[in-house]
PDB file of C-alpha atoms and ligand atoms in Angstrom:
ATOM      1  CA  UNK C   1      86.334  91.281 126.380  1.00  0.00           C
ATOM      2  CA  UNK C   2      85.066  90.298 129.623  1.00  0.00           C
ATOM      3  CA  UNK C   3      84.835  86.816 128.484  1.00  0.00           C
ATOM      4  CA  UNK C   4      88.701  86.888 128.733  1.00  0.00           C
ATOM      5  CA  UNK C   5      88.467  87.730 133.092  1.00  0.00           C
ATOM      6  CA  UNK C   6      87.894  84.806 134.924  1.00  0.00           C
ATOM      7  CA  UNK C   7      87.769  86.860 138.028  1.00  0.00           C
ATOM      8  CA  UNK C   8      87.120  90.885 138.672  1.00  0.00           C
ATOM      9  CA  UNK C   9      86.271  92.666 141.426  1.00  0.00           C
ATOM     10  CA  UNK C  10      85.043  96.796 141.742  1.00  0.00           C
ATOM     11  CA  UNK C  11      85.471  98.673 144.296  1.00  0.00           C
ATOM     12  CA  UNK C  12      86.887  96.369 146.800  1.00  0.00           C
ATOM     13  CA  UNK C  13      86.847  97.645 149.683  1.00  0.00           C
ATOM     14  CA  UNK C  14      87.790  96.206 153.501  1.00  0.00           C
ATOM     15  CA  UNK C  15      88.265  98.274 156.697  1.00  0.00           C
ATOM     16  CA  UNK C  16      88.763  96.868 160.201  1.00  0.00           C
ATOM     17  CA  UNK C  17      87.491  98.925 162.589  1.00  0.00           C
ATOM     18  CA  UNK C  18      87.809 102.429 160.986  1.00  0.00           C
ATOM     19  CA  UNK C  19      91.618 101.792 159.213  1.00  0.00           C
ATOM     20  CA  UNK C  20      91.246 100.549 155.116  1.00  0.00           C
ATOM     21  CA  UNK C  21      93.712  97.954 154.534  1.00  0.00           C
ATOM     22  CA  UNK C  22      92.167  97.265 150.955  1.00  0.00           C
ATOM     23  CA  UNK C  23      90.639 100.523 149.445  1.00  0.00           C
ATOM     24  CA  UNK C  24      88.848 100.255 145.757  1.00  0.00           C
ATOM     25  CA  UNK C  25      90.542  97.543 144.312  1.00  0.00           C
ATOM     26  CA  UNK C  26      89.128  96.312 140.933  1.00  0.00           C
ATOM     27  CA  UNK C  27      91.035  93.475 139.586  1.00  0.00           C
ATOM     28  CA  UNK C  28      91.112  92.325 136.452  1.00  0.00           C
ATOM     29  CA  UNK C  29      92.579  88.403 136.277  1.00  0.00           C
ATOM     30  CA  UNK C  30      92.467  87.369 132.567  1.00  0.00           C
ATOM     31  CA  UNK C  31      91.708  82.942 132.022  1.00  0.00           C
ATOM     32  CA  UNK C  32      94.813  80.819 131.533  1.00  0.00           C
ATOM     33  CA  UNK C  33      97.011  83.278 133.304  1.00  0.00           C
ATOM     34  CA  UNK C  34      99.268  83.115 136.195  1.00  0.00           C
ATOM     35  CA  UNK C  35      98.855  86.183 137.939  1.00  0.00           C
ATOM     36  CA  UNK C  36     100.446  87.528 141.094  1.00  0.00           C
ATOM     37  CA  UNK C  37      99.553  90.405 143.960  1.00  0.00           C
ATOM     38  CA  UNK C  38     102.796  91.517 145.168  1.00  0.00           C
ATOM     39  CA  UNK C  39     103.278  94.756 147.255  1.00  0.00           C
ATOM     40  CA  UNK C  40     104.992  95.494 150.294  1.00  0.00           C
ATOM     41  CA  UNK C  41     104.449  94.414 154.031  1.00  0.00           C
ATOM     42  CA  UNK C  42     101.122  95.685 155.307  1.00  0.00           C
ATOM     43  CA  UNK C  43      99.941  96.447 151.426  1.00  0.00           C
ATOM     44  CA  UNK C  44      96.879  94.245 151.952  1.00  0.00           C
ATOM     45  CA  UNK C  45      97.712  91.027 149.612  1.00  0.00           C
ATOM     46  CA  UNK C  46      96.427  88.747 152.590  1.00  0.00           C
ATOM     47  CA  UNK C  47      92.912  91.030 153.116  1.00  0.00           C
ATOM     48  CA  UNK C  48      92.612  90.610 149.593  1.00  0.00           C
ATOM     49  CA  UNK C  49      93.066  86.856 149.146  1.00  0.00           C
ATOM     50  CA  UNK C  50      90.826  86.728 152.485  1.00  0.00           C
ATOM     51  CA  UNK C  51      88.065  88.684 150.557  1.00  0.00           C
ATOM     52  CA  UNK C  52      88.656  86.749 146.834  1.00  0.00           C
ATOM     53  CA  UNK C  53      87.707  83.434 148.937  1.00  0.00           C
ATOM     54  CA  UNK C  54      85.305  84.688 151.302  1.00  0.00           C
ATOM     55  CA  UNK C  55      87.366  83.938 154.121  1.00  0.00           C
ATOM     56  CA  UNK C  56      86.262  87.745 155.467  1.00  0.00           C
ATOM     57  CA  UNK C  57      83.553  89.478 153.697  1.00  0.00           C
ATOM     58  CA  UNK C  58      84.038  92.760 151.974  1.00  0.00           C
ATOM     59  CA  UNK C  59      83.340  96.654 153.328  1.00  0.00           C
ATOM     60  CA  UNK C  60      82.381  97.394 150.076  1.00  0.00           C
ATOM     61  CA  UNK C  61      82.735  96.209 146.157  1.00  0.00           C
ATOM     62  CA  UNK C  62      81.975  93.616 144.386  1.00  0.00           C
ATOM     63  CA  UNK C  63      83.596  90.202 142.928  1.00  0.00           C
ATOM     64  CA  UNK C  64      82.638  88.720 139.833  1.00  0.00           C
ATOM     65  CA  UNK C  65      83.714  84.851 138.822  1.00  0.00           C
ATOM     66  CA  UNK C  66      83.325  83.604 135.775  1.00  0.00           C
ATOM     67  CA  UNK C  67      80.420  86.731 135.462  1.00  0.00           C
ATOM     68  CA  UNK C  68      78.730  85.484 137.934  1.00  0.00           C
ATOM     69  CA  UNK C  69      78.543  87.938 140.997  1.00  0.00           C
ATOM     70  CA  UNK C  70      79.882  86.115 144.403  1.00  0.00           C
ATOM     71  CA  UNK C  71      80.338  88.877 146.893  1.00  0.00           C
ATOM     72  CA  UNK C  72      77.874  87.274 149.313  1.00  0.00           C
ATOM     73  CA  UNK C  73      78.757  83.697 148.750  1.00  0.00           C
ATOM     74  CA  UNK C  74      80.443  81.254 150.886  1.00  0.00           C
ATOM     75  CA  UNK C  75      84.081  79.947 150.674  1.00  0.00           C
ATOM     76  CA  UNK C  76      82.750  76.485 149.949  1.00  0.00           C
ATOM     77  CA  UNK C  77      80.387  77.989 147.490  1.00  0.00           C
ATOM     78  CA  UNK C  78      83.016  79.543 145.920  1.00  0.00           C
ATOM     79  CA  UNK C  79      85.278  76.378 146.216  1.00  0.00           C
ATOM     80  CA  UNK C  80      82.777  74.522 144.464  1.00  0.00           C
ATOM     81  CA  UNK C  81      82.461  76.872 141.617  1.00  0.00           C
ATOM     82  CA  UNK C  82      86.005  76.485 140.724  1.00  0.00           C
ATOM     83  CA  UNK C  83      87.979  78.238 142.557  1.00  0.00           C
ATOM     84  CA  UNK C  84      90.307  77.185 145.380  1.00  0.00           C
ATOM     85  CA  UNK C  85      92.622  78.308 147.952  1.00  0.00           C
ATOM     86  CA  UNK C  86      95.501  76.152 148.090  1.00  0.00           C
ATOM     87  CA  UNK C  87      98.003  75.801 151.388  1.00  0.00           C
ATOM     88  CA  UNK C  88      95.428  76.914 153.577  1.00  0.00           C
ATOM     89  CA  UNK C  89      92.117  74.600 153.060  1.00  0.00           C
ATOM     90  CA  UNK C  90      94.028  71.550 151.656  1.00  0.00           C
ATOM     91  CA  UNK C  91      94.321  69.931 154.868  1.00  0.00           C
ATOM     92  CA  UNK C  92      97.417  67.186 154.142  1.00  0.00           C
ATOM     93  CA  UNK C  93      97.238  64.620 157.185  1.00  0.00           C
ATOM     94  CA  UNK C  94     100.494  63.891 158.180  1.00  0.00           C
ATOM     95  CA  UNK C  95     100.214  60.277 159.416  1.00  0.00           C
ATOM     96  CA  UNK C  96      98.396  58.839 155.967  1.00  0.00           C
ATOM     97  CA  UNK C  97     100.211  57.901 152.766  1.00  0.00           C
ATOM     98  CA  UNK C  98     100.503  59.874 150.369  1.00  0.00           C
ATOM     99  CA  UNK C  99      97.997  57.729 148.034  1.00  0.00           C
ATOM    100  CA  UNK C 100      95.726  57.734 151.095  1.00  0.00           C
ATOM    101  CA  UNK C 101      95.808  61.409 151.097  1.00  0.00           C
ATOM    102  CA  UNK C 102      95.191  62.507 148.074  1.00  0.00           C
ATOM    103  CA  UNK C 103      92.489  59.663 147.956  1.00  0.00           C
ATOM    104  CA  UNK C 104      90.845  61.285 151.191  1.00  0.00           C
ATOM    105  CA  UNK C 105      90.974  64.842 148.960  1.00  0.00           C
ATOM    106  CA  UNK C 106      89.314  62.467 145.581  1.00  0.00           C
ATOM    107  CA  UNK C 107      86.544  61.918 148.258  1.00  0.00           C
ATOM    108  CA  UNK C 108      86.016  65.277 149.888  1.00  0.00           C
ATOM    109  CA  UNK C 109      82.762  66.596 150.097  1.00  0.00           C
ATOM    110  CA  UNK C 110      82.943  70.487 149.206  1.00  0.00           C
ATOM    111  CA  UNK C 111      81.112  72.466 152.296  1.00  0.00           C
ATOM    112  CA  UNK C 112      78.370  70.706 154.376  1.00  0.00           C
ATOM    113  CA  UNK C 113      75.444  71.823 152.864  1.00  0.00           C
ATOM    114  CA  UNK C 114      75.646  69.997 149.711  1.00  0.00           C
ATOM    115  CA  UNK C 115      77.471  67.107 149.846  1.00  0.00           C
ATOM    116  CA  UNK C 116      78.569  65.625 146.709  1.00  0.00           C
ATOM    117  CA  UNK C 117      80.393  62.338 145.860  1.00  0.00           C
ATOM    118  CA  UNK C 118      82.042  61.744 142.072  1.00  0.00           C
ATOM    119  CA  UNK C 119      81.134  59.123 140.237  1.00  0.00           C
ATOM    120  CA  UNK C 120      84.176  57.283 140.554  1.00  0.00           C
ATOM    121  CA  UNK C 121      83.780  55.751 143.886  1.00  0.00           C
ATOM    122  CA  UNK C 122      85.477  52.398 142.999  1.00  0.00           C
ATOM    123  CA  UNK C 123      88.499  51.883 145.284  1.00  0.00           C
ATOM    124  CA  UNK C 124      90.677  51.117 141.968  1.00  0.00           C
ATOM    125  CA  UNK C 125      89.280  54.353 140.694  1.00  0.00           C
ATOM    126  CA  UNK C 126      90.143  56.275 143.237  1.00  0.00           C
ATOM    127  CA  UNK C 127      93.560  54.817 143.602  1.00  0.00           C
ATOM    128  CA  UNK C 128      94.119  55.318 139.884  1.00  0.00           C
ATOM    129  CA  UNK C 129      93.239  59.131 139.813  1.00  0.00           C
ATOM    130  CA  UNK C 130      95.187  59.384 143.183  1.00  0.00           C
ATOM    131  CA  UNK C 131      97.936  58.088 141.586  1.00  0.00           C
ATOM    132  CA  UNK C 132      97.941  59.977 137.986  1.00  0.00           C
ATOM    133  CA  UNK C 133      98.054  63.331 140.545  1.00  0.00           C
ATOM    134  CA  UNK C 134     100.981  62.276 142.366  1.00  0.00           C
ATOM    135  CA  UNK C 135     102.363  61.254 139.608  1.00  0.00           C
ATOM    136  CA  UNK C 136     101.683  65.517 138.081  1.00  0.00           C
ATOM    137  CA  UNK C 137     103.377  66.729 141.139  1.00  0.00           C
ATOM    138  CA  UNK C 138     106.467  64.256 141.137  1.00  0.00           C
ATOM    139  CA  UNK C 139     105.394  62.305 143.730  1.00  0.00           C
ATOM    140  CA  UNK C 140     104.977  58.865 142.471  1.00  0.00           C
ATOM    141  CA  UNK C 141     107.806  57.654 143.960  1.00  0.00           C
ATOM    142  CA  UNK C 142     107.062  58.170 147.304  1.00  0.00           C
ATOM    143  CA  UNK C 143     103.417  56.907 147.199  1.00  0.00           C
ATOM    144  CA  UNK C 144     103.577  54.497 150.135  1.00  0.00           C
ATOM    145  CA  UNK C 145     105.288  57.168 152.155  1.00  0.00           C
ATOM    146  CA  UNK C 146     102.808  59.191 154.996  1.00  0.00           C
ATOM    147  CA  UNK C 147     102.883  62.783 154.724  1.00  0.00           C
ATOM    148  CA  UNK C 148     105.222  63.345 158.029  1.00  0.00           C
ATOM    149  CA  UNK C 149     108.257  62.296 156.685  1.00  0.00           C
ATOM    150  CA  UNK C 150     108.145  64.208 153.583  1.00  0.00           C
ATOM    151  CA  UNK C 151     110.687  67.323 152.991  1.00  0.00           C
ATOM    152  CA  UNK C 152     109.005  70.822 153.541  1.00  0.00           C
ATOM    153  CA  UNK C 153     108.905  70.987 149.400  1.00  0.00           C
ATOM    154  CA  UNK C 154     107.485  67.946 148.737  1.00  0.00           C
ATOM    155  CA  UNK C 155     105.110  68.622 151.071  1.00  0.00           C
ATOM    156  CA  UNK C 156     103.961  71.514 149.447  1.00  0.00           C
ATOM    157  CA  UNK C 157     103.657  69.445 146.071  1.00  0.00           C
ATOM    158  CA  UNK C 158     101.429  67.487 147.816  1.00  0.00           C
ATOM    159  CA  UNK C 159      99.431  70.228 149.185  1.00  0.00           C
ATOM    160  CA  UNK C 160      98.934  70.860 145.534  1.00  0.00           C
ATOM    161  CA  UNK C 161      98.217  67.563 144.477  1.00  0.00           C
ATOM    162  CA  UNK C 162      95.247  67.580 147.380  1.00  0.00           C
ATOM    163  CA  UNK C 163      94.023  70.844 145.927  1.00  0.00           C
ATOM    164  CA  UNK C 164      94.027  69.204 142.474  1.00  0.00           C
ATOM    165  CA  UNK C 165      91.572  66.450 143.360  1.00  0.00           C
ATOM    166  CA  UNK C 166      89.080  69.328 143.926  1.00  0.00           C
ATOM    167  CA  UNK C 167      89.758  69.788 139.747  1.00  0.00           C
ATOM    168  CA  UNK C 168      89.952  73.710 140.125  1.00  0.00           C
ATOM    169  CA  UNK C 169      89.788  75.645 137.699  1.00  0.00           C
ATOM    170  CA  UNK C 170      91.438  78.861 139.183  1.00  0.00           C
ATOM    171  CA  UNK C 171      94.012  78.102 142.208  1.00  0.00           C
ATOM    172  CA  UNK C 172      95.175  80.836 144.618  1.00  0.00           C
ATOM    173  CA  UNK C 173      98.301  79.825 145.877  1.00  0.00           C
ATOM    174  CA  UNK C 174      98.953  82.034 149.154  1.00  0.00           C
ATOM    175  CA  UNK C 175     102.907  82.348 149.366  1.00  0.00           C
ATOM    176  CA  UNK C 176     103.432  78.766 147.541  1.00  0.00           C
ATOM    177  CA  UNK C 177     107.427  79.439 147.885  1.00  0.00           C
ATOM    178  CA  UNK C 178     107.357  80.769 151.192  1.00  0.00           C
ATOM    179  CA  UNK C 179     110.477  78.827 153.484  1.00  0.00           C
ATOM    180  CA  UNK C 180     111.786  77.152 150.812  1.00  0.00           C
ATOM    181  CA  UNK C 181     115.412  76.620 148.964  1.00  0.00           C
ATOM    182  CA  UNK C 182     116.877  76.828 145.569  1.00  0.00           C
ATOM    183  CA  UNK C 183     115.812  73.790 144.377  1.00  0.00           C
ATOM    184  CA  UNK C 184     112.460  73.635 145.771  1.00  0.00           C
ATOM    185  CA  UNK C 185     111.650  76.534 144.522  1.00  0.00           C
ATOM    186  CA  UNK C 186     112.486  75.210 141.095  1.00  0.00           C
ATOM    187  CA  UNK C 187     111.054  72.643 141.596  1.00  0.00           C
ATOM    188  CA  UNK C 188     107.565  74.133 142.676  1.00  0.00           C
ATOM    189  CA  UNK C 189     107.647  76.530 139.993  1.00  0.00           C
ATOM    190  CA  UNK C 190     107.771  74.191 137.594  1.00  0.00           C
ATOM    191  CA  UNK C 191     104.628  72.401 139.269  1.00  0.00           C
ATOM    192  CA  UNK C 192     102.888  75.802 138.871  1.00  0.00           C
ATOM    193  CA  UNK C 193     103.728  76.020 135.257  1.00  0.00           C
ATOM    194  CA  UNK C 194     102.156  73.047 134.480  1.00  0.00           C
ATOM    195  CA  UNK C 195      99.245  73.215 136.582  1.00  0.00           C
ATOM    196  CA  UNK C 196      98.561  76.759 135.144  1.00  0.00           C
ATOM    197  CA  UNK C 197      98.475  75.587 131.538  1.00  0.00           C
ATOM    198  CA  UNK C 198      94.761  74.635 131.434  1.00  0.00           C
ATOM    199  CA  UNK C 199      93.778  76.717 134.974  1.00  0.00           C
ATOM    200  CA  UNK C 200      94.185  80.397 135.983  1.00  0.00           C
ATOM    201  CA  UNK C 201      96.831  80.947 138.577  1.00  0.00           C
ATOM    202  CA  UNK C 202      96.661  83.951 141.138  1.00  0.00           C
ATOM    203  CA  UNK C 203      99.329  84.225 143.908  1.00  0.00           C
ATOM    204  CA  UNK C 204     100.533  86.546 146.680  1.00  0.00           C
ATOM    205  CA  UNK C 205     104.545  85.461 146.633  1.00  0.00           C
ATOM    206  CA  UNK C 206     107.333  87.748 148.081  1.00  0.00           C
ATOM    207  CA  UNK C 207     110.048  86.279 145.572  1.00  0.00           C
ATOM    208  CA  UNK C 208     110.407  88.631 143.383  1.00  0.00           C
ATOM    209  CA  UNK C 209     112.283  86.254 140.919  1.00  0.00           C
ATOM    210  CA  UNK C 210     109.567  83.470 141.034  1.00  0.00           C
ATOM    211  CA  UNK C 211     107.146  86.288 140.043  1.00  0.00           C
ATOM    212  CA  UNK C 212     109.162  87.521 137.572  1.00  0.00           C
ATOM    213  CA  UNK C 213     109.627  84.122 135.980  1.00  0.00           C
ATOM    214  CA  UNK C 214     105.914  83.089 136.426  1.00  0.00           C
ATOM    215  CA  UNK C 215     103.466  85.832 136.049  1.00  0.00           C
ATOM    216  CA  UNK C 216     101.761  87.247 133.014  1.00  0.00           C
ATOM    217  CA  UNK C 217     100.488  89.842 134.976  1.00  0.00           C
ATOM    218  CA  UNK C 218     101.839  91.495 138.184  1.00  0.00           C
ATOM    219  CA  UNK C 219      99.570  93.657 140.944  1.00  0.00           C
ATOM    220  CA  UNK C 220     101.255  96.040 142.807  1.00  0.00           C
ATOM    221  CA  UNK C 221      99.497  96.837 145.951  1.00  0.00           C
ATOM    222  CA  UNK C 222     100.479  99.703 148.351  1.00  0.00           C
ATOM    223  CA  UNK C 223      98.512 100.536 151.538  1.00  0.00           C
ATOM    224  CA  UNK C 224      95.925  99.162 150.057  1.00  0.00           C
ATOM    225  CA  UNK C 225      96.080 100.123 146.489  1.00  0.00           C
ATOM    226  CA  UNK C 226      96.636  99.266 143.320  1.00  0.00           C
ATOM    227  CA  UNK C 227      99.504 101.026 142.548  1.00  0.00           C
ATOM    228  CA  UNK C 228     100.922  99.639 139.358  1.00  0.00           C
ATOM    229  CA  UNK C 229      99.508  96.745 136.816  1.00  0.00           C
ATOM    230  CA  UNK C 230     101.307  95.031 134.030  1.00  0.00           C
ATOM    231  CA  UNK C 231     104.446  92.275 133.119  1.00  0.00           C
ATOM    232  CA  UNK C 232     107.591  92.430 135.291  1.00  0.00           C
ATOM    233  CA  UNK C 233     108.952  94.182 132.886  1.00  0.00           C
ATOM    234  CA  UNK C 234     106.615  97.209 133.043  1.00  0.00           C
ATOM    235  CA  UNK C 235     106.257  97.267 137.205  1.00  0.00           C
ATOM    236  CA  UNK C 236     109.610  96.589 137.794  1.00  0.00           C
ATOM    237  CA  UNK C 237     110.841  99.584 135.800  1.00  0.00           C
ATOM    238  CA  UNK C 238     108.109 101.622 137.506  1.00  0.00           C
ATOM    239  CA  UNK C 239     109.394 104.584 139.331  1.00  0.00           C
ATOM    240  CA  UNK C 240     106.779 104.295 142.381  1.00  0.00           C
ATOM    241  CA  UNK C 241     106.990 100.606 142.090  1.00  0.00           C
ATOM    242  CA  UNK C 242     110.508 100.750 143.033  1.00  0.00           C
ATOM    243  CA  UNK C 243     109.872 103.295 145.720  1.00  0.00           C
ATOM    244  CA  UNK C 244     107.603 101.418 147.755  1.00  0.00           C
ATOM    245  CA  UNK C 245     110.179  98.519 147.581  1.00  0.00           C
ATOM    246  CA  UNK C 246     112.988 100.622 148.623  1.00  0.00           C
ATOM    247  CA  UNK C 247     110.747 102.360 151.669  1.00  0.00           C
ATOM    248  CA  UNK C 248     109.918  98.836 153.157  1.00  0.00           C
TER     249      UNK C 248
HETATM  250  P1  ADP E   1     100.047  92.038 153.442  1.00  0.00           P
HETATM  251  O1  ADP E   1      99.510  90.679 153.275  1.00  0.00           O
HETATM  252  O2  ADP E   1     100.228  92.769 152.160  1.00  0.00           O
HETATM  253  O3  ADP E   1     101.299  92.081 154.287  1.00  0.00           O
HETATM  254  P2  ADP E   1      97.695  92.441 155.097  1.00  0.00           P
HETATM  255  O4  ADP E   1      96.553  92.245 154.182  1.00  0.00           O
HETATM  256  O5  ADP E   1      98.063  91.333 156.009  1.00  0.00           O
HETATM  257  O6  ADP E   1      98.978  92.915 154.240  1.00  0.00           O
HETATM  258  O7  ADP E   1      97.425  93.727 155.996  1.00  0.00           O
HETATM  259  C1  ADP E   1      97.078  94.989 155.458  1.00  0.00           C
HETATM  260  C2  ADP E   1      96.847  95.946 156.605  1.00  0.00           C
HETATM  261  O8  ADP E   1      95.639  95.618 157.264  1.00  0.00           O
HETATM  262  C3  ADP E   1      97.947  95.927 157.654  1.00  0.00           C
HETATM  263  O9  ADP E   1      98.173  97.240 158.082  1.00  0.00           O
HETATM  264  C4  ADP E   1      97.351  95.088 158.763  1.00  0.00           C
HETATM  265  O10 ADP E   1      97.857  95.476 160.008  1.00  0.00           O
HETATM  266  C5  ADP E   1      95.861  95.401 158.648  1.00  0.00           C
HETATM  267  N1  ADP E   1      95.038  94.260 159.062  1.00  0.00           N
HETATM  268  C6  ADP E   1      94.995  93.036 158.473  1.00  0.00           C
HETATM  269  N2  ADP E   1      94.123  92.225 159.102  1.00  0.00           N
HETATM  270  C7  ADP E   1      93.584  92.988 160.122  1.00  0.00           C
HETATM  271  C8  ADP E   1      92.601  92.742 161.136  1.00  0.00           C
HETATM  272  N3  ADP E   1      91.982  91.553 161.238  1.00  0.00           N
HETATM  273  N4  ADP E   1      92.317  93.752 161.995  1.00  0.00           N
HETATM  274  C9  ADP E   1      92.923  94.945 161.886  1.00  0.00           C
HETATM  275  N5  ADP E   1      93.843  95.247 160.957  1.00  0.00           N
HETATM  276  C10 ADP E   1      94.175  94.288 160.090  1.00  0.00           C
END
C-alpha cells in the first residue's frame, strides 16, 4: 500500500553539467524502517541525500513525503514536515553544555520564514525535555560538560540528541559511523535502534556490517542506479552486487 512509504521518489534524476550522477531513481522507503543507500564511491548516495533534503534540486523526478509531493520545496520546509538531516544541519556548538545545547536545538526556529516557538517555553521545561534527550542518547552524565571536550562518539550522540529536539519523524543520518571505533560504533548503533523504533531511518553508511545489522532494507546504487533492492541477505548474495564491490 502506499500508506506503508513514508518517502518515494520517480524518476529521480540529477545531472551536473551534462554527466548523470543520479539517473531514474524511484525509491521506495517503507514507515518504521531503517533503511540504507549503500553503493560504491562515485554511485551517487550523497546527490541523492542532497536531492531527498533539497539541499540541490532535482534534473528531473519527483519526491513524495508522507504523499504529499515536495520536489519544489525547501530544506526547512521539508525539515518542518518531519523530516531531518542529521550531522549536517544539527549545528552542536562546541563551547555550550551539553544541556545548553540541546536546549538551544528545544528552541530552534525551523527556517526563517515561519518562525515557530513550542509551547513549552518555561526554562524548567526546557531543561526537563533537554535532559530526558540526553538522557536517550547516554548522555546524562556528562550534562554540565560543553560540547568541545566530548569524544568524537559522543559527539555524534549528541548531534543526534540536537536533531531529536526537532521531534522528526524520518532522520537521514549521512555516514552516522563514519571515523569511528569498535565501541562507538556499538554504541551509536544502538542509539539508532532505538531512535528508529517509532521514526523511519534512512542512511548512506560505508560499513557494511552496521548495515547489515541495522537495515530492513538495503539500496544498492551504481553510477547512479539502483542496482539491487532488498535485506542484506538478498544484496549481499547478489552477483552484480558483489561485482561493483569488488571493481571499487
Ligand atoms: P557517492 O556519495 O556515492 O560517493 P556522489 O553522489 O558524491 O557519490 O557523486 C556521484 C557522482 O557525481 C560522482 O561521479 C561525482 O564526481 C559527481 N558529482 C557529485 N557532485 C557533483 C557536482 N557538484 N558537480 C559535478 N559532479 C558532481
Amino acid at each position: 500500500m502506499a500508506d506503508d512509504y513514508i518517502l518515494t521518489t520517480e524518476g529521480l534524476t540529477k545531472e551536473f553539467a551534462g554527466f548523470v550522477a543520479v539517473k531514474d531513481v524511484n525509491l521506495n522507503v517503507r514507515r518504521h524502517t531503517i533503511h540504507a543507500l549503500i553503493g560504491p564511491n562515485g554511485a551517487g548516495k550523497t546527490t541523492c541525500f542532497n536531492l531527498l533534503t533539497k539541499f540541490l534540486a532535482p534534473s528531473r523526478g519527483k519526491i513524495t513525503y508522507n504523499g504529499r509531493d515536495i520536489t519544489s520545496q525547501k530544506p526547512a520546509d521539508i525539515a518542518r514536515s518531519g523530516m531531518v538531516r542529521s550531522f549536517q544541519i544539527s549545528a552542536v556548538f562546541p563551547h555550550l553544555s551539553l544541556l545548553e545545547n540541546v536546549r538551544v536545538a528545544l528552541q530552534r526556529p525551523l527556517g526563517t520564514s515561519f518562525h515557530f516557538w513550542r509551547p513549552e517555553t518555561s526554562l524548567n521545561a526546557l531543561n526537563d525535555r533537554a535532559e530526558e534527550l540526553l538522557k536517550a542518547v547516554g548522555l546524562i552524565e556528562y550534562r554540565k560538560h560543553t560540547a568541545v571536550e566530548l569524544p568524537y562518539g559522543r559527539k555524534r550522540a549528541l548531534e543526534i540528541a540536537t536533531t531529536l529536539a526537532l521531534e522528526p519523524e524520518m532522520m537521514l543520518l549521512d555516514e552516522p559511523m563514519a571515523g569511528m571505533g569498535h565501541e562507538d560504533i556499538d554504541k551509536i548503533s544502538e542509539l539508532i535502534k532505538t531512535v528508529a523504533q517509532n521514526r523511519t531511518v534512512l542512511m548512506v553508511e560505508h560499513n557494511l556490517s552496521v548495515v547489515a545489522k541495522l537495515s530492513d532494507t538495503i539500496t544498492v546504487l551504481r553510477r547512479g542506479e539502483i542496482l539491487a533492492e532488498g535485506n542484506y541477505e538478498a544484496v549481499s548474495k547478489n552477483p552484480e552486487v558483489i561485482e561493483a564491490y569488488m571493481g571499487t
